Amino acid sequence: MEPYRRRQVFLERASALSTELSSRYDPSDSEQALYREWEERGLFHADETRARSPYVIVIPPPNVTNVLHMGHGLNNTIQDVLVRWRRMQGRDTLWLPGTDHAGIATQNVVERELAAEGATRLDLGRDAFVERVWEWVHEYGGQIVEQLKVIGCSCDWSRTRFTLDEGLSRAVREVFVRLYEKELLYRGRYIINWCPRCTTALSNEESEHREHDGKLYHIRYPLADEPQRFVDVATTRPETMLGDTALAVHPEDERYADLVGRKAVLPLVDRLLPIVADEFVDPEFGSGIVKVTPAHDPNDFEIAGRHDLEAIDILTDDARISDAAPEAYRGQDRLEARESVLADLDRADLLVRIEDHRHSIGHCYRCDTVVEPRLSLQWFVRMEPLARPGLKAYRDGQLRFYPERFGRVYEHWMENIRDWCISRQLWWGHRIPVWYCQNEACGEMVVARDDPDRCPECGGALEQDPDVLDTWFSSWLWPFSTLGWPEETADLKAFYPTSTLCTASEILFFWVARMVMAGYEFMGELPFTDVLIHGTVRDHIGRRMSKSLGNGIDPIEVVQLFGADAMRFTLIRGAAVGTDLQLNYEDLESAFRPGRNFANKIWNAVRFALPYLQDADAVDPRERELELADRWILSRFAAATDQITAALEAYRLHEAAELTHAFVWGDFCDWYLELVKGRLEGERGSGSRDAAAATLVYVTRGWLTLLHPVMPFVTEELARRLPGATPEASLVLGPWPSWDPTQRDTEAESAMEALQEFVATVRNLRSEYHVDPGTGVTVHLQSDASDLEHALAAEERGVRRLAGITSVERSAPPVDGPGASAVLRAGTELFVPLSGVIDVDRERTRLETEVNRLEGLLASASARLGNEAFLAKAPKDVVERERQKERSLAEQRDRLIEKRRALGPTG
RNA sequence: GGGGCCUUAGCUCAGCUGGCUAGAGCGCUACGUUGACAUCGUAGAGGUCACUGGUUCGAGUCCAGUAGGCCCCACCA
């Protein structure tokens, strides 16, 4: 029969069988309803009045402008797994959600909207613009919150926060004032990173450096007192020469010793430039002479400070040449100006040469525009004192990173911390709480918690600083501002400090390190003890997922296609601690199919078992007379519980997912369910059936629980149908199974191992017979599984694998043949189907290859056993294992040689 | 210029304290209408664990170096 036809026949048969539950699990049937129910019942709500052993996570607040992408999907699934697991363990768990106002990003979105209408924010004016942004936020913002629910996140939504909320705004202002009072805040004129597109200052962290193939231009400047002599300088940004105010050489550079103290003439501008000596200059680089542009280069600014040089800002806010430059260039864009300057220099024969030069250039992290280092009056936070306790906490081991290596990255950054530029020339954000007296004679500056009416000094009118604060200036307070600080709330008392902070490595500096600093400064305590850093979601060729590349995968689409559980399982299993996760956006199937198939597998496993079970089976299986298979699965379950719990403790979530999958599919479905099928058919009241049923209920409920943090929906859906389930019970509330070492049953485990080997051997009998399709062999068993271990002990090796088999004969399949359960019954027959005609030539080759392989392994095992040092130093059990290995290898080899001989010579 | 990471099956990756006849998922081959599941089952092919040295009774695992890839930080014009 052709494959497609065969499949059709199968499906027809399948649909003819009417069953209560569909044989395909359809996540869309239940996910949303379950979520709504959990939420309505308040299962995610944290009670601040009884938080005795709290487990707390604050969400890394996504930008209000965001829609969910796979990065969020991964980040939040990880948090949800941790939170659900701890909640099931009985910890008083809070996962606090919220969003970030995201100054630049949000302002940009609304500005783009305005641009489409042909307007700018300047047309609207400040108040109307801010009003407009709020409207946008109310209408479109926070979509992401709803999307988090779709993927199953068990946040306490009653505590949702927004960084521009009244409470959080109060926290921001309190912090600003406190820092100012402690002189950890200052206003000053320094070189900052300026984004000419966003027309605002950026912090160092917001300027992303990338390598560029640029040019290095060598220009010559004539000396003032010796116009026929020139000095060569090199620059990558020739237009900045318009702002040069000096030249510098190294103090010990003998070549130029005679130049120091003299003056050069700045071409195109005709300004006189003093030539100074400064340690900063590297005599090895270029000509060894540097042009000094204090307003547009941080080093030059430093030099200027040391030599009392003027700083001339030759740019406007949008990076055009300002009025400080000669008229010819004014109004030109910086790149346009670069061309004109070069052309003019060339015309004057002052452009010596141009060479290729690779160097890195800063880009705005929001709009990717090349940032301009620029002298500007801004507010800064003095970071060094704030960093000290955070550094100590890490070194003392109170603050732990998973994986550990990120601790070193954190340490390095904290050690070399630089002051933080916090003012932004934007309208959307927390307005800086500083007022300047408009009375020039007074000039008072007021920094206040509450808006002042008039100048406390002179009673004059006040004007508030027009700038807003860096978005991260509210984010760094997140772990306590969300709990009500600066009020001493019950929440703050109950839930601070938090437990685990879970994020991608990108915002280690932006956010994580600064939260530690704020935690110590304002709460006197660490904001969290564990930092879990996960990888980035990339596409199949390693690129970061992004809208602009078009390689993004929409998690909501994935949920619709495969279900939230499938997505969560795939993400968790794919993301080993600290490694990136690759997903193929062109073939969603291959990425998410395993997760969906797993959900379907467990759905069908439980669907199969349910009709055999009744409420009376919801008893502790140890009250029943357990058979080998029952003891075995209970023991395996105990082992799985132990391993999975340990993996979660160590934040090895991928391992926990993998272990659960292996237990459910490999142990439970493949073996236990198969072994128990026959027994379930038995009469209620029969010891064997009751033991099987009780074990089945217990173990199924158990692994549904273990799987619930990763796949909350199917597991809950199924757990509710198990005997003994009550309407108010929910896996959400646990309890998490506890690991009981007495449940390990090594006797049962080793007997089952033997049984599994035995079954494999029986199956292998197939290769010893050449039969027609549709026939097979029938194996007559003399012992059942519980006898097997005795049989094995009695038999010497050699016959071991066939222990329990009295005879094997060729036969047609029985009309109504027993399943694999027959293996366990003494005196029954097991029909082993054979899979068609065996290709004898192929079989010969296979056997020969196999024998060769075994010879090789045997040689190395023997060599080891012949090694005196090995015998002397290796642990006893290792040596013993090695001996066994040698024996069984020899045994296998001999058997295969025998088989090979039986097949006759090649031909 | 500093710091960190990676290189294991055709693909994506596990492999924690050295004991491994190196695993998983996908893909591939063969067979299968077995009353849970074809979103499945059974069997199988496929790997000098990048390379070179070292430590060790024993190295995918530890150390050093080489080659290739990635990331972060940094003011060399």
XYZ file of C-alpha atoms (C1' of nucleotides) in Angstrom, chain A residues 6-7 9-10 13 24 234-235 280 282 285 290 299 357 360 405 418 509 573 579 582 593-594 596-597 600-601 604-605 607-608 652 654 658 665 669 674 677 766 833 835 857 864 867 869-870 873 875 881 885, chain B residues 1-6 11-16 19-27 29-46 56-58 70-77:
100
model
C -2.005 3.722 4.310
C -2.239 6.887 6.282
C -6.865 4.107 6.087
C -5.436 4.754 9.455
C -10.189 4.015 11.422
C -5.064 15.590 19.004
C 45.873 63.798 11.375
C 42.152 63.585 11.949
C 48.375 62.505 26.347
C 51.373 59.501 21.600
C 50.938 57.767 16.229
C 47.547 66.458 17.626
C 40.697 63.969 25.216
C 41.625 53.899 8.731
C 35.022 52.628 15.975
C 31.439 34.727 34.167
C 32.399 56.704 35.099
C 25.283 47.939 32.830
C 14.824 23.410 26.417
C 24.129 30.429 25.609
C 18.901 29.831 17.507
C 7.223 20.838 16.412
C 8.992 18.926 19.190
C 3.862 20.615 20.231
C 4.409 16.888 19.775
C 0.228 15.934 22.235
C 2.077 12.929 23.609
C -2.763 11.070 24.625
C -1.035 9.242 27.433
C -6.402 10.309 27.601
C -5.616 6.633 27.331
C 19.581 24.866 34.890
C 16.999 23.497 30.129
C 15.103 17.743 29.280
C 8.290 9.993 27.260
C 4.961 6.332 28.149
C 2.921 -0.411 27.978
C -2.057 -1.997 29.799
C 14.206 -10.714 14.367
C 6.518 -9.212 14.474
C 9.778 -6.421 9.661
C 36.534 -1.607 21.950
C 43.392 -0.897 30.322
C 47.732 -1.665 32.852
C 48.844 1.572 37.156
C 45.180 1.528 36.277
C 44.963 3.638 41.186
C 38.564 3.214 42.058
C 32.878 -2.013 35.500
C 32.616 -4.359 29.994
C 44.502 47.947 22.978
C 42.195 45.161 27.250
C 38.582 41.313 28.932
C 35.349 37.199 28.049
C 33.220 33.202 25.242
C 32.780 29.476 21.474
C 21.568 21.058 11.357
C 20.652 23.345 16.418
C 22.820 22.195 20.770
C 23.541 19.176 25.931
C 27.649 16.895 28.316
C 27.917 20.300 36.131
C 36.014 7.225 34.576
C 32.173 7.773 27.899
C 31.287 1.788 24.515
C 30.179 10.634 23.794
C 23.975 12.095 24.257
C 19.078 14.897 22.791
C 15.858 17.155 19.244
C 15.430 17.893 14.110
C 16.917 15.704 9.503
C 17.449 5.194 5.878
C 14.292 0.727 6.447
C 9.859 -1.282 8.254
C 4.965 -0.704 10.504
C -3.339 0.201 9.631
C -0.321 -3.698 16.793
C -7.450 0.036 20.513
C -3.228 6.221 23.934
C -0.421 8.962 20.424
C 1.218 8.661 12.341
C 1.955 15.368 16.165
C 3.241 7.785 16.696
C 6.231 3.173 17.050
C 10.545 -0.257 16.098
C 15.285 -0.743 14.133
C 19.462 1.740 11.885
C 23.303 4.923 9.539
C 26.047 9.057 11.039
C 47.148 11.938 34.659
C 46.461 4.971 35.454
C 42.709 7.531 32.457
C 31.543 35.552 18.245
C 30.724 39.179 22.125
C 31.768 43.091 25.603
C 34.704 47.155 27.190
C 38.262 51.203 25.671
C 39.727 58.566 24.521
C 44.976 56.844 20.222
C 43.959 61.733 16.861
